[in-house]
Amino acid sequence: MISFALTEEQTQVRDTLLSFATSELATRARSADEARLSPSELLDTAWSLGFTALSIPEDCGGGGAPRSLVTSALMLEALGYGCAGLASAAFASMLFVNPLIDLGSEEQRLRYLPEFCGEKRRAASLALHEGAPAFDPARMATRAMRDGKGWVLTGTKRLVPMGEHASRLLVLARASDAPGLAGIRAFIVDSDATGVTIARDSGTLGLTAAGFARVELAQVRVPADDVLGDGEGADIRPLLASLRIGGAALAVGLARAVIDFAIPYAKERVAFGEPIARKQSIAFMLADMHIECEAMRWMVWKAAAEADAGRDAAKASVLAQDYVNRHAVRIADDGLQIFGGHGYIRDLPPEMWLRNMRVLTSHDAIAAA
Amino acid sequence: MISFALTEEQTQVRDTLLSFATSELATRARSADEARLSPSELLDTAWSLGFTALSIPEDCGGGGAPRSLVTSALMLEALGYGCAGLASAAFASMLFVNPLIDLGSEEQRLRYLPEFCGEKRRAASLALHEGAPAFDPARMATRAMRDGKGWVLTGTKRLVPMGEHASRLLVLARASDAPGLAGIRAFIVDSDATGVTIARDSGTLGLTAAGFARVELAQVRVPADDVLGDGEGADIRPLLASLRIGGAALAVGLARAVIDFAIPYAKERVAFGEPIARKQSIAFMLADMHIECEAMRWMVWKAAAEADAGRDAAKASVLAQDYVNRHAVRIADDGLQIFGGHGYIRDLPPEMWLRNMRVLTSHDAIAAA
Amino acid sequence: MVDFSLSDFDRAVLDGVAAEARVGEKYARYYDEHEDEVLPKSFPEAAQFPPIQQRLRGRPRDDTPMLLLQVLMRIEREAHCGVPLRQAPTALGNAALGAAGTDAQKARWGNLMLAMSITEPGAGSDTKAIQTTARLDGEEWVLNGDKIFVTNGVRCDGAIVWATVDKSAGRGGIKSFLVLKGTPGFELVRKEKKLGIRSSDTAAYAFRDCRIPRDHLIGGDEGVPRGEGEGSASYKGVLKTFNMTRPFVAAGGVGKAIGAFRVARDELAKEGIAVDFDDSRHARSATAQTLLELEADIEAATLTVMHAAWLASDGMPNNLEASVAKAKGGEVCRTGPQRAMDALGAMGLSHDYQVEQYLRDGRIADIYEGTGQIQRLVIAREILGYSSAELT
Amino acid sequence: MVDFSLSDFDRAVLDGVAAEARVGEKYARYYDEHEDEVLPKSFPEAAQFPPIQQRLRGRPRDDTPMLLLQVLMRIEREAHCGVPLRQAPTALGNAALGAAGTDAQKARWGNLMLAMSITEPGAGSDTKAIQTTARLDGEEWVLNGDKIFVTNGVRCDGAIVWATVDKSAGRGGIKSFLVLKGTPGFELVRKEKKLGIRSSDTAAYAFRDCRIPRDHLIGGDEGVPRGEGEGSASYKGVLKTFNMTRPFVAAGGVGKAIGAFRVARDELAKEGIAVDFDDSRHARSATAQTLLELEADIEAATLTVMHAAWLASDGMPNNLEASVAKAKGGEVCRTGPQRAMDALGAMGLSHDYQVEQYLRDGRIADIYEGTGQIQRLVIAREILGYSSAELT
């Protein structure tokens, strides 16, 4: 049956993270953006919430909560409301953990997941993007060549969130000549393996707190059983769907923050004798922002619910991502516009939100739902 | 030097046609639309203005005015202001005449153009479109096969303006295996040649006064020297540019009509105690309509001026057409919206204008600039 | 639990609705081109399809809420370019009677087909500006005024007519009255010729000293409340029905967009143009991208409509969400068929395909029951916490 | 005659401007990241490029109007992501002095670099709402108030400051005054940290009983006209300069969009993604279509800017057209770099390319010198024939 109702657990998780987002993330967003760094005490606090291990199976030491992309989307929306940059830094490990839960072999789960269930923060990430313009996952240049029983990875990955801090990486590479995405596999790579060089990447427009790294893979040997999944490795399409949903969910949260910040300003700011919110041009802009933010959320929920129902979420997640990408930037941009010149100054968040939103809607591997 | 100044002749031609458009076309637009027919007395009156023969060389019996696509664009904008449907019917012959002037061989001009210089109306047209969805001129199905010295044409053309009345047709067909547009040529076809069947086409959303026809070409023999141009025939790209500019110019005129009709209504129509024009949502809608109508016009002028300056107008005309197509429908659609429920009733022109605009911006061979 | 799955039962219901709508497509062009003809009460093919109430029999109670299913049924129906095989025996006025009529009135008139007559030449969305007057003269109301855009105004048995009993009282003076066809002074002025939805009749009425019995005042309350923002019980009762009619109207718009989209998608697939969801936009054609974006926009609009209906089904307030749904539904039926046409190219203009009719029929959805502008006004007031006086 | 051709002379001038701008790109990232540093008066590379006046020497009189060429020069300059090799010795205040100052004032202060100080924390586009006061006390004006968003407010020698001499007179009471740096009571409060255009300084000022000589009133007219829509000569003189500054600001926006577009086009061409103008949209990739549409939008904005400048050069009124240009220029610099980034994909976010800086730098164009909303207000008033009181 069709329903928009959250479970009690979902409401609770969302509320907890919303409170964390407003009290811990939002307050540090500007300083982290300027410093291009997430403060480690904050990352520790985030870790202590225990959400990374929440859905790790009990036999791996985790919370054993059933995986739900709807729940993840709710969490990410709440976090994005506070600060998408700090959120992506604090929860980058999920880019590694969630695919392991969903697609890893029993043996891989038992080998790699327990280390994410401790009290000590453990960073990991996922490497998707590459340097060529118009990057297309189906046409990626990073290669995994068969070498005896194992694999050899070669290529350069860019814009890897928290890459410098990650102890483990999930690296996407072309592993066969199968056309398009069918030939792509994910590999579990130790960040201090021979041939791996990780360095801070060039600066980015936004999400600077996410600590983007460049990962060079020079003939990196990976054992046969470190291709994600059993045997020849799992189809990565569900992983891509989870990434689309994750990024879009953060964008919904950020969009909501933009609107909630713009509304009181528009009601207070007086021009030509009355609050600008009483001008239809501003009022209708806010109405459109609200309309699209709602629609964006339902698109994310729909895609997430498809996955939760055990159906292929590829199409629904592409539609959600496409929809969110087209509307979220507009919301952030209109948010800045409502503040006029004040929106252009780095004293207030709108300009940062525009930059962050732009990154969220261009980068395909910021968060895994 | 860069200038937006019209010549005296251009101002005069434009004003003459604007006056004709408002007094003769606009007043008959609705009845012609409902009848799906252009009244022949009107077509005769239009012919008597003498614009078809204006740029036909003097040695062919014409006015000998130098061809100028800017002038043609001004004429078409003025006509589109009155009624794009009647305009396309009344000036369909230019779809045949202008390409002959521009691309025809000396011999072709002398053979075919004099008949368009008399007092008696002479209909002709151009056949571009075909029935397949997503029609692409570079991939058209109509074929011209070599047959001895001549050609044999086979295929079905659709949506040919005034096709049933045309005594001559310019038919575009693939004449060689040269890739894309390079293999397309235009052929001069007598409408009563053996194998030619012309019938009224299915109904269309708009421009119903244009009398669209379906033209069947069953093994139609065309002499060698009736391929447009010298020898192997001319590159048809300048013809396509002229068609893009012509259609876009009509759309600019129609857009201007929409705006000029909406402004007084918005000032008169009272809702919630004041004219709706004093609501920013309506006022800004009108402002955007005005902005885009201006921009559309300059795009058309730019492309036309490129051609007039002897440069390749392919790119400029594609940009102009793309721009006009994206904005013109929006203007017509917003025009209807301003009238609310009244815009949906066939008593007033907005609904007709939306239908006509939609056709102007989808059909690539309505008028030749 | 958040879920967008349909039970097998509901899937079958919707498939049945779609099958019935598909059969109605054979009559679409005829009634589009013969707008003076009134549809028969039912077409022969209707016999193939049991009435909807029958098809819903035995439906589990814990399934998708009924209101939501009804919205989905509306979408299925409108996603086809057809005329209904059975004409509904009721019209908008019946809903108003149900919402605001006394029990006696419901019993007396419930079986008639009643149109709703609100709009006037000078008052569209601004219902406060209504000029039609009702004056009590002894035991009769005397109505004077002109009404337009009366849906089903030709075929109905009577209409619920809005009129003011006291212009000085603003909204508080507006009451609704039942006027039966044939009442002296009640004239059907004309049937409108429209851009689309031509098989649905739209009438203009004139009331000239039209006398109706005193008990034809819907709800029976003759009191006139004062003060801004106030309205009589019947006025408010009718307005309340709009919280549910907006999602339905939006569903109509969404349906038309879906219909146009499907034609474009299916026809283009024959030409080898289709969306591969594994492709990036760099690999996809512009036309395929148009299909993808259109499908996303349709999905988004559908979800807002479903959300508004779901809230209502759960008894939760949905004034804001109903307007969000209406804004999205109105928008997608304006741009959707247009974009389907862009994808199809020039042949999309032709009667060979139904896209042009989807465009014409769908265009009404952003106009009636409050234009997109009115919906945005409602939404802006809600999110800004402004009254209708503070944001105009 | 309608013509969009450039003479060889002008082409060479513009190529020179572009070459100079290109050299300035090497400093772009540095000054973007070191916003506290003030640019030197000139960089060593400036020596390679003769001053623009010199390059314009010998230009035929019947060529493209000078104002239009200047707009094109601005576009060429801004289409590169760089800092100027030479800092202009003048700022906006100089234009205001030139437009409204007395001959004596022009002679006395013409060689100084003068900023323009209008905006206040509570008064952006609404200049009537200015709170800064100027009170005549003997032979001195005493200024009190706060100003923000003063472009070049740090590096200038002084500023033309708007203040009201009589709040009750509305616009009529607003006058402009020259205040030199170092005047007691004139404080440079801070230099703003901005999203972009960081090499251009933006200051906030405070005036606290700041006393300036009586003859520092620009234009010298101390009279206070009454009545709505009125303004003092100096107020109007300054406003008039906006009819020309709007196209220039718009040109800046267009330039930034062009710069971002070119990066995307050139980088994508290396990947084999390019626009073939012979292709239909069915054959073209979505990314190529984005490039095509962006180029069309840039062209359209450019033409509106050129048209507004051409009218001004011919002495024709261009209030409407200047706002059309500003609206289009503002819009294309908001959406243009965004779309270039969509085409480039995720790497467009990186400092590897300049697109992200074009986006940040260009974003100001739809805000300053009147937001896009203000321009639409101006346009709507003009086409509707409404006064500023009738349409607010």
JSON list of N, CA and C in Angstrom, two decimals, chain C residues 266-298:
[
{"chain": "C", "resi": 266, "resn": "ASP", "atom": "N", "xyz": [6.93, 6.02, -27.01]},
{"chain": "C", "resi": 266, "resn": "ASP", "atom": "CA", "xyz": [6.70, 4.82, -27.81]},
{"chain": "C", "resi": 266, "resn": "ASP", "atom": "C", "xyz": [7.04, 5.05, -29.28]},
{"chain": "C", "resi": 267, "resn": "GLU", "atom": "N", "xyz": [6.67, 6.22, -29.79]},
{"chain": "C", "resi": 267, "resn": "GLU", "atom": "CA", "xyz": [6.95, 6.49, -31.20]},
{"chain": "C", "resi": 267, "resn": "GLU", "atom": "C", "xyz": [8.45, 6.65, -31.43]},
{"chain": "C", "resi": 268, "resn": "LEU", "atom": "N", "xyz": [9.12, 7.31, -30.50]},
{"chain": "C", "resi": 268, "resn": "LEU", "atom": "CA", "xyz": [10.57, 7.52, -30.65]},
{"chain": "C", "resi": 268, "resn": "LEU", "atom": "C", "xyz": [11.32, 6.20, -30.51]},
{"chain": "C", "resi": 269, "resn": "ALA", "atom": "N", "xyz": [10.80, 5.32, -29.66]},
{"chain": "C", "resi": 269, "resn": "ALA", "atom": "CA", "xyz": [11.46, 4.02, -29.50]},
{"chain": "C", "resi": 269, "resn": "ALA", "atom": "C", "xyz": [11.51, 3.30, -30.84]},
{"chain": "C", "resi": 270, "resn": "LYS", "atom": "N", "xyz": [10.46, 3.47, -31.64]},
{"chain": "C", "resi": 270, "resn": "LYS", "atom": "CA", "xyz": [10.45, 2.84, -32.96]},
{"chain": "C", "resi": 270, "resn": "LYS", "atom": "C", "xyz": [11.56, 3.38, -33.85]},
{"chain": "C", "resi": 271, "resn": "GLU", "atom": "N", "xyz": [11.96, 4.62, -33.59]},
{"chain": "C", "resi": 271, "resn": "GLU", "atom": "CA", "xyz": [13.05, 5.24, -34.36]},
{"chain": "C", "resi": 271, "resn": "GLU", "atom": "C", "xyz": [14.40, 4.99, -33.70]},
{"chain": "C", "resi": 272, "resn": "GLY", "atom": "N", "xyz": [14.41, 4.19, -32.65]},
{"chain": "C", "resi": 272, "resn": "GLY", "atom": "CA", "xyz": [15.68, 3.89, -31.99]},
{"chain": "C", "resi": 272, "resn": "GLY", "atom": "C", "xyz": [16.11, 4.93, -30.98]},
{"chain": "C", "resi": 273, "resn": "ILE", "atom": "N", "xyz": [15.21, 5.86, -30.64]},
{"chain": "C", "resi": 273, "resn": "ILE", "atom": "CA", "xyz": [15.55, 6.87, -29.63]},
{"chain": "C", "resi": 273, "resn": "ILE", "atom": "C", "xyz": [14.89, 6.49, -28.32]},
{"chain": "C", "resi": 274, "resn": "ALA", "atom": "N", "xyz": [15.70, 6.13, -27.35]},
{"chain": "C", "resi": 274, "resn": "ALA", "atom": "CA", "xyz": [15.15, 5.70, -26.06]},
{"chain": "C", "resi": 274, "resn": "ALA", "atom": "C", "xyz": [16.14, 6.07, -24.96]},
{"chain": "C", "resi": 275, "resn": "VAL", "atom": "N", "xyz": [15.64, 6.12, -23.74]},
{"chain": "C", "resi": 275, "resn": "VAL", "atom": "CA", "xyz": [16.48, 6.46, -22.60]},
{"chain": "C", "resi": 275, "resn": "VAL", "atom": "C", "xyz": [17.12, 5.19, -22.06]},
{"chain": "C", "resi": 276, "resn": "ASP", "atom": "N", "xyz": [18.44, 5.19, -21.98]},
{"chain": "C", "resi": 276, "resn": "ASP", "atom": "CA", "xyz": [19.15, 4.12, -21.28]},
{"chain": "C", "resi": 276, "resn": "ASP", "atom": "C", "xyz": [19.58, 4.70, -19.95]},
{"chain": "C", "resi": 277, "resn": "PHE", "atom": "N", "xyz": [19.02, 4.19, -18.87]},
{"chain": "C", "resi": 277, "resn": "PHE", "atom": "CA", "xyz": [19.27, 4.80, -17.57]},
{"chain": "C", "resi": 277, "resn": "PHE", "atom": "C", "xyz": [20.69, 4.55, -17.06]},
{"chain": "C", "resi": 278, "resn": "ASP", "atom": "N", "xyz": [21.43, 3.71, -17.75]},
{"chain": "C", "resi": 278, "resn": "ASP", "atom": "CA", "xyz": [22.84, 3.53, -17.39]},
{"chain": "C", "resi": 278, "resn": "ASP", "atom": "C", "xyz": [23.74, 4.57, -18.07]},
{"chain": "C", "resi": 279, "resn": "ASP", "atom": "N", "xyz": [23.20, 5.24, -19.06]},
{"chain": "C", "resi": 279, "resn": "ASP", "atom": "CA", "xyz": [24.00, 6.23, -19.78]},
{"chain": "C", "resi": 279, "resn": "ASP", "atom": "C", "xyz": [24.17, 7.50, -18.97]},
{"chain": "C", "resi": 280, "resn": "SER", "atom": "N", "xyz": [25.25, 8.20, -19.21]},
{"chain": "C", "resi": 280, "resn": "SER", "atom": "CA", "xyz": [25.36, 9.55, -18.68]},
{"chain": "C", "resi": 280, "resn": "SER", "atom": "C", "xyz": [24.77, 10.51, -19.71]},
{"chain": "C", "resi": 281, "resn": "ARG", "atom": "N", "xyz": [24.57, 11.75, -19.30]},
{"chain": "C", "resi": 281, "resn": "ARG", "atom": "CA", "xyz": [23.98, 12.72, -20.23]},
{"chain": "C", "resi": 281, "resn": "ARG", "atom": "C", "xyz": [24.92, 13.05, -21.39]},
{"chain": "C", "resi": 282, "resn": "HIS", "atom": "N", "xyz": [26.20, 12.73, -21.21]},
{"chain": "C", "resi": 282, "resn": "HIS", "atom": "CA", "xyz": [27.14, 12.99, -22.30]},
{"chain": "C", "resi": 282, "resn": "HIS", "atom": "C", "xyz": [26.93, 12.00, -23.44]},
{"chain": "C", "resi": 283, "resn": "ALA", "atom": "N", "xyz": [26.41, 10.82, -23.07]},
{"chain": "C", "resi": 283, "resn": "ALA", "atom": "CA", "xyz": [26.25, 9.77, -24.08]},
{"chain": "C", "resi": 283, "resn": "ALA", "atom": "C", "xyz": [24.84, 9.77, -24.67]},
{"chain": "C", "resi": 284, "resn": "ARG", "atom": "N", "xyz": [23.91, 10.41, -23.98]},
{"chain": "C", "resi": 284, "resn": "ARG", "atom": "CA", "xyz": [22.50, 10.37, -24.35]},
{"chain": "C", "resi": 284, "resn": "ARG", "atom": "C", "xyz": [22.17, 11.47, -25.36]},
{"chain": "C", "resi": 285, "resn": "SER", "atom": "N", "xyz": [21.22, 11.22, -26.27]},
{"chain": "C", "resi": 285, "resn": "SER", "atom": "CA", "xyz": [20.86, 12.29, -27.20]},
{"chain": "C", "resi": 285, "resn": "SER", "atom": "C", "xyz": [20.01, 13.33, -26.48]},
{"chain": "C", "resi": 286, "resn": "ALA", "atom": "N", "xyz": [19.99, 14.53, -27.04]},
{"chain": "C", "resi": 286, "resn": "ALA", "atom": "CA", "xyz": [19.21, 15.61, -26.44]},
{"chain": "C", "resi": 286, "resn": "ALA", "atom": "C", "xyz": [17.74, 15.21, -26.37]},
{"chain": "C", "resi": 287, "resn": "THR", "atom": "N", "xyz": [17.27, 14.50, -27.36]},
{"chain": "C", "resi": 287, "resn": "THR", "atom": "CA", "xyz": [15.87, 14.08, -27.37]},
{"chain": "C", "resi": 287, "resn": "THR", "atom": "C", "xyz": [15.60, 13.06, -26.27]},
{"chain": "C", "resi": 288, "resn": "ALA", "atom": "N", "xyz": [16.52, 12.13, -26.10]},
{"chain": "C", "resi": 288, "resn": "ALA", "atom": "CA", "xyz": [16.36, 11.16, -25.01]},
{"chain": "C", "resi": 288, "resn": "ALA", "atom": "C", "xyz": [16.39, 11.87, -23.66]},
{"chain": "C", "resi": 289, "resn": "GLN", "atom": "N", "xyz": [17.25, 12.87, -23.54]},
{"chain": "C", "resi": 289, "resn": "GLN", "atom": "CA", "xyz": [17.32, 13.63, -22.29]},
{"chain": "C", "resi": 289, "resn": "GLN", "atom": "C", "xyz": [16.00, 14.35, -22.03]},
{"chain": "C", "resi": 290, "resn": "THR", "atom": "N", "xyz": [15.39, 14.84, -23.07]},
{"chain": "C", "resi": 290, "resn": "THR", "atom": "CA", "xyz": [14.08, 15.48, -22.92]},
{"chain": "C", "resi": 290, "resn": "THR", "atom": "C", "xyz": [13.07, 14.48, -22.36]},
{"chain": "C", "resi": 291, "resn": "LEU", "atom": "N", "xyz": [13.09, 13.27, -22.89]},
{"chain": "C", "resi": 291, "resn": "LEU", "atom": "CA", "xyz": [12.19, 12.23, -22.38]},
{"chain": "C", "resi": 291, "resn": "LEU", "atom": "C", "xyz": [12.47, 11.95, -20.91]},
{"chain": "C", "resi": 292, "resn": "LEU", "atom": "N", "xyz": [13.74, 11.86, -20.57]},
{"chain": "C", "resi": 292, "resn": "LEU", "atom": "CA", "xyz": [14.11, 11.55, -19.19]},
{"chain": "C", "resi": 292, "resn": "LEU", "atom": "C", "xyz": [13.63, 12.66, -18.24]},
{"chain": "C", "resi": 293, "resn": "GLU", "atom": "N", "xyz": [13.90, 13.90, -18.61]},
{"chain": "C", "resi": 293, "resn": "GLU", "atom": "CA", "xyz": [13.51, 15.01, -17.74]},
{"chain": "C", "resi": 293, "resn": "GLU", "atom": "C", "xyz": [12.00, 15.12, -17.63]},
{"chain": "C", "resi": 294, "resn": "LEU", "atom": "N", "xyz": [11.34, 14.87, -18.73]},
{"chain": "C", "resi": 294, "resn": "LEU", "atom": "CA", "xyz": [9.88, 14.92, -18.69]},
{"chain": "C", "resi": 294, "resn": "LEU", "atom": "C", "xyz": [9.34, 13.82, -17.77]},
{"chain": "C", "resi": 295, "resn": "GLU", "atom": "N", "xyz": [9.91, 12.65, -17.88]},
{"chain": "C", "resi": 295, "resn": "GLU", "atom": "CA", "xyz": [9.44, 11.56, -17.01]},
{"chain": "C", "resi": 295, "resn": "GLU", "atom": "C", "xyz": [9.69, 11.91, -15.54]},
{"chain": "C", "resi": 296, "resn": "ALA", "atom": "N", "xyz": [10.84, 12.50, -15.26]},
{"chain": "C", "resi": 296, "resn": "ALA", "atom": "CA", "xyz": [11.13, 12.92, -13.88]},
{"chain": "C", "resi": 296, "resn": "ALA", "atom": "C", "xyz": [10.12, 13.96, -13.41]},
{"chain": "C", "resi": 297, "resn": "ASP", "atom": "N", "xyz": [9.82, 14.92, -14.27]},
{"chain": "C", "resi": 297, "resn": "ASP", "atom": "CA", "xyz": [8.88, 15.97, -13.87]},
{"chain": "C", "resi": 297, "resn": "ASP", "atom": "C", "xyz": [7.48, 15.41, -13.64]},
{"chain": "C", "resi": 298, "resn": "ILE", "atom": "N", "xyz": [7.10, 14.46, -14.46]},
{"chain": "C", "resi": 298, "resn": "ILE", "atom": "CA", "xyz": [5.80, 13.82, -14.28]},
{"chain": "C", "resi": 298, "resn": "ILE", "atom": "C", "xyz": [5.77, 13.05, -12.96]}
]
